[in-house]
Amino acid sequence: MHRQKEAQLLLGIHPSLSYFMFDFLSDFSADYPEITVLMSNAYNKRHDLIESVNSGRMDAAVIVFNSNKNYPDEEIFRIINLKKTKVVYVVNQNHPLADRKIVGYADIASYPLYGHTTHAANAIMSMGIQAKLVVNTHDLRNIGEMVRQQKGGAILLRELAQAIPGSTILELEDNISANVAVVVKKDLSPSKLYVVDSFLEYVDKNKERMMYLFSN
């Protein structure tokens, strides 16, 4: 693969993961100094990230998607699966539910809820239960602060929950699985082949380290 003099990689990242990507992308830039990485976490939904790659607004995206549905179309995209994980409920060690191992949506509806809450909010509403407070946010710092201050619990990927000091992780009865993956469009313009192939090659060689950063 011949190096280009200057090139740009337009990379979309799920907002929850962007905090963990800086060191990895810094190392990629050190190995490929001719490639400038322009990172965007403006697309906070899986569908929006995939559509941004499909339309050419982004060259690649790091996404999170449900393992049992919403799998990207393999006829359109090249997919590098990085990690299979689960969605969990995380609370402060002194939270009333902290001594539980498993909780259901009826249990958590009585407390303020932060994080990846769309599915949980819909499930709570379908039970006819009035949730106390639901804040759908991907700002891990804000989520962590709310959990530490015992202002509520959060629904997060397990690895993100583990990044909150002094917290307790509880399994959800719903047992939602999730994949973290990199997606790029198969049908690339010739001008993008070098940057995308370079990035995918680097990710494939270093995905264990990438996921180590993600889970620590």
Short mmCIF file of C-alpha atoms in Angstrom, two decimals:
data_model
loop_
_atom_site.label_atom_id
_atom_site.label_comp_id
_atom_site.label_asym_id
_atom_site.label_seq_id
_atom_site.Cartn_x
_atom_site.Cartn_y
_atom_site.Cartn_z
CA MET A 1 0.00 0.00 0.00
CA HIS A 2 1.58 3.27 -1.17
CA ARG A 3 1.50 6.14 1.30
CA GLN A 4 -0.10 9.37 0.24
CA LYS A 5 1.38 12.77 0.97
CA GLU A 6 -1.73 14.11 2.71
CA ALA A 7 -5.08 12.52 3.44
CA GLN A 8 -8.08 12.86 5.76
CA LEU A 9 -10.07 10.19 7.56
CA LEU A 10 -13.58 11.33 8.48
CA LEU A 11 -14.50 9.13 11.44
CA GLY A 12 -17.88 8.98 13.15
CA ILE A 13 -17.90 7.65 16.71
CA HIS A 14 -20.77 6.78 18.98
CA PRO A 15 -20.65 9.51 21.69
CA SER A 16 -20.33 6.99 24.52
CA LEU A 17 -17.12 5.61 23.02
CA SER A 18 -15.36 8.83 22.01
CA TYR A 19 -13.75 9.32 25.44
CA PHE A 20 -11.98 5.97 25.07
CA MET A 21 -10.81 6.51 21.50
CA PHE A 22 -8.39 9.42 21.90
CA ASP A 23 -5.30 7.38 22.84
CA PHE A 24 -5.99 4.82 20.11
CA LEU A 25 -6.43 7.49 17.44
CA SER A 26 -3.33 9.31 18.68
CA ASP A 27 -1.31 6.13 18.17
CA PHE A 28 -2.85 5.63 14.72
CA SER A 29 -1.82 9.18 13.76
CA ALA A 30 1.73 8.50 14.97
CA ASP A 31 1.95 5.47 12.66
CA TYR A 32 0.26 7.32 9.78
CA PRO A 33 1.32 10.96 10.16
CA GLU A 34 0.15 11.71 6.62
CA ILE A 35 -3.46 10.96 7.64
CA THR A 36 -5.39 13.62 9.55
CA VAL A 37 -8.24 12.12 11.59
CA LEU A 38 -11.34 14.30 11.81
CA MET A 39 -13.54 12.79 14.50
CA SER A 40 -17.24 13.50 14.98
CA ASN A 41 -19.60 12.25 17.67
CA ALA A 42 -22.50 14.37 16.45
CA TYR A 43 -24.41 11.30 15.30
CA ASN A 44 -25.75 9.77 18.52
CA LYS A 45 -27.81 6.99 16.99
CA ARG A 46 -26.62 3.81 15.31
CA HIS A 47 -28.82 4.51 12.28
CA ASP A 48 -27.42 8.03 11.87
CA LEU A 49 -23.82 6.81 12.05
CA ILE A 50 -24.44 4.07 9.49
CA GLU A 51 -26.27 6.48 7.21
CA SER A 52 -23.40 8.97 7.47
CA VAL A 53 -21.02 6.26 6.19
CA ASN A 54 -23.43 5.13 3.48
CA SER A 55 -23.91 8.69 2.22
CA GLY A 56 -20.18 9.49 2.27
CA ARG A 57 -20.37 12.12 5.02
CA MET A 58 -18.08 9.83 7.03
CA ASP A 59 -15.43 7.40 5.79
CA ALA A 60 -15.87 5.02 8.73
CA ALA A 61 -17.76 4.78 12.00
CA VAL A 62 -17.35 3.07 15.36
CA ILE A 63 -20.84 1.97 16.31
CA VAL A 64 -22.79 0.11 18.98
CA PHE A 65 -25.70 -2.07 17.91
CA ASN A 66 -27.92 -4.79 19.30
CA SER A 67 -26.39 -8.18 18.56
CA ASN A 68 -29.75 -9.79 17.74
CA LYS A 69 -31.09 -7.07 15.45
CA ASN A 70 -29.98 -3.90 13.65
CA TYR A 71 -26.93 -5.69 12.22
CA PRO A 72 -25.42 -3.51 9.44
CA ASP A 73 -26.09 -4.72 5.90
CA GLU A 74 -23.08 -6.85 4.97
CA GLU A 75 -23.79 -6.39 1.27
CA ILE A 76 -23.13 -2.66 1.67
CA PHE A 77 -20.63 -2.46 4.54
CA ARG A 78 -17.38 -4.01 5.62
CA ILE A 79 -17.66 -4.74 9.33
CA ILE A 80 -14.92 -5.37 11.89
CA ASN A 81 -16.50 -6.65 15.10
CA LEU A 82 -14.47 -5.47 18.08
CA LYS A 83 -16.37 -6.70 21.11
CA LYS A 84 -19.60 -8.33 22.16
CA THR A 85 -20.88 -6.98 25.45
CA LYS A 86 -24.07 -6.33 27.43
CA VAL A 87 -26.11 -3.42 28.70
CA VAL A 88 -26.19 -3.18 32.51
CA TYR A 89 -27.60 -0.99 35.29
CA VAL A 90 -24.99 0.86 37.36
CA VAL A 91 -25.54 2.61 40.71
CA ASN A 92 -23.59 4.07 43.61
CA GLN A 93 -22.53 1.50 46.23
CA ASN A 94 -25.00 3.08 48.67
CA HIS A 95 -27.97 3.03 46.28
CA PRO A 96 -31.06 1.18 47.63
CA LEU A 97 -30.74 -1.42 44.85
CA ALA A 98 -26.98 -1.93 45.21
CA ASP A 99 -27.34 -5.24 47.05
CA ARG A 100 -29.33 -6.77 44.19
CA LYS A 101 -27.69 -8.89 41.49
CA ILE A 102 -30.43 -8.52 38.89
CA VAL A 103 -33.04 -5.78 38.44
CA GLY A 104 -36.03 -5.28 36.18
CA TYR A 105 -37.47 -2.12 34.68
CA ALA A 106 -40.18 -2.01 37.34
CA ASP A 107 -37.41 -1.84 39.97
CA ILE A 108 -35.44 0.98 38.40
CA ALA A 109 -38.46 3.11 37.40
CA SER A 110 -38.64 4.50 40.95
CA TYR A 111 -35.23 6.18 40.62
CA PRO A 112 -33.82 8.81 38.24
CA LEU A 113 -32.36 7.06 35.20
CA TYR A 114 -29.50 8.24 32.99
CA GLY A 115 -27.57 6.83 30.04
CA HIS A 116 -28.80 4.68 27.14
CA THR A 117 -32.39 4.94 28.27
CA THR A 118 -34.58 4.80 25.13
CA HIS A 119 -35.32 1.07 25.32
CA ALA A 120 -35.77 1.18 29.10
CA ALA A 121 -38.10 4.18 28.92
CA ASN A 122 -40.28 2.42 26.34
CA ALA A 123 -40.34 -0.76 28.42
CA ILE A 124 -41.32 1.16 31.57
CA MET A 125 -44.09 3.00 29.72
CA SER A 126 -45.42 -0.28 28.28
CA MET A 127 -45.90 -1.51 31.87
CA GLY A 128 -48.06 1.49 32.65
CA ILE A 129 -45.50 2.71 35.19
CA GLN A 130 -44.64 6.38 35.58
CA ALA A 131 -40.86 6.71 35.56
CA LYS A 132 -39.44 9.17 38.09
CA LEU A 133 -36.98 10.83 35.69
CA VAL A 134 -35.40 9.62 32.45
CA VAL A 135 -32.44 11.44 30.88
CA ASN A 136 -31.20 9.96 27.60
CA THR A 137 -27.58 11.12 27.49
CA HIS A 138 -24.23 9.80 26.27
CA ASP A 139 -22.09 12.17 28.35
CA LEU A 140 -20.17 9.66 30.47
CA ARG A 141 -18.71 12.33 32.77
CA ASN A 142 -22.17 13.68 33.60
CA ILE A 143 -23.58 10.16 34.00
CA GLY A 144 -20.72 9.20 36.30
CA GLU A 145 -21.25 12.30 38.43
CA MET A 146 -24.98 11.59 38.81
CA VAL A 147 -24.22 8.01 39.87
CA ARG A 148 -21.48 9.08 42.32
CA GLN A 149 -23.79 11.66 43.90
CA GLN A 150 -26.52 9.03 44.27
CA LYS A 151 -28.83 11.10 42.08
CA GLY A 152 -29.82 8.05 40.09
CA GLY A 153 -28.71 4.94 38.25
CA ALA A 154 -27.58 4.53 34.67
CA ILE A 155 -28.04 2.05 31.84
CA LEU A 156 -24.73 1.65 30.01
CA LEU A 157 -22.55 -0.82 28.20
CA ARG A 158 -20.78 -2.92 30.82
CA GLU A 159 -17.34 -1.51 29.96
CA LEU A 160 -18.57 2.07 30.31
CA ALA A 161 -20.18 1.24 33.65
CA GLN A 162 -16.85 -0.19 34.84
CA ALA A 163 -15.25 3.20 34.20
CA ILE A 164 -17.32 4.84 36.97
CA PRO A 165 -15.37 4.65 40.28
CA GLY A 166 -17.18 3.47 43.39
CA SER A 167 -20.10 2.02 41.49
CA THR A 168 -21.97 -1.28 41.59
CA ILE A 169 -23.02 -3.07 38.40
CA LEU A 170 -26.31 -4.96 38.28
CA GLU A 171 -27.53 -7.25 35.52
CA LEU A 172 -30.77 -6.40 33.73
CA GLU A 173 -33.52 -9.01 33.49
CA ASP A 174 -33.90 -7.96 29.85
CA ASN A 175 -30.33 -9.21 29.18
CA ILE A 176 -29.64 -6.93 26.19
CA SER A 177 -26.52 -7.81 24.23
CA ALA A 178 -24.58 -5.31 22.13
CA ASN A 179 -21.74 -5.26 19.62
CA VAL A 180 -19.03 -2.66 19.21
CA ALA A 181 -17.82 -2.57 15.60
CA VAL A 182 -16.16 -0.49 12.91
CA VAL A 183 -18.10 -0.11 9.66
CA VAL A 184 -17.02 1.25 6.28
CA LYS A 185 -18.73 1.23 2.91
CA LYS A 186 -17.56 -1.48 0.53
CA ASP A 187 -18.01 0.69 -2.53
CA LEU A 188 -15.39 3.39 -1.89
CA SER A 189 -14.18 6.08 -4.22
CA PRO A 190 -10.54 5.56 -5.28
CA SER A 191 -9.49 8.70 -3.39
CA LYS A 192 -10.60 7.11 -0.11
CA LEU A 193 -9.12 3.65 -0.52
CA TYR A 194 -5.77 4.47 1.08
CA VAL A 195 -7.09 6.14 4.25
CA VAL A 196 -9.85 3.61 4.85
CA ASP A 197 -7.68 0.55 4.16
CA SER A 198 -4.96 1.97 6.40
CA PHE A 199 -7.41 2.52 9.24
CA LEU A 200 -9.02 -0.91 8.91
CA GLU A 201 -5.63 -2.60 8.78
CA TYR A 202 -4.55 -0.74 11.92
CA VAL A 203 -7.81 -1.56 13.74
CA ASP A 204 -7.59 -5.24 12.81
CA LYS A 205 -4.00 -5.49 14.08
CA ASN A 206 -4.68 -3.54 17.26
CA LYS A 207 -8.30 -4.29 18.17
CA GLU A 208 -7.33 -6.15 21.36
CA ARG A 209 -5.48 -3.06 22.57
CA MET A 210 -8.35 -0.88 21.36
CA MET A 211 -10.81 -2.86 23.47
CA TYR A 212 -8.39 -2.88 26.41
CA LEU A 213 -8.48 0.92 26.42
CA PHE A 214 -12.25 0.75 26.12
CA SER A 215 -12.61 -1.47 29.20
CA ASN A 216 -10.07 0.19 31.50
#
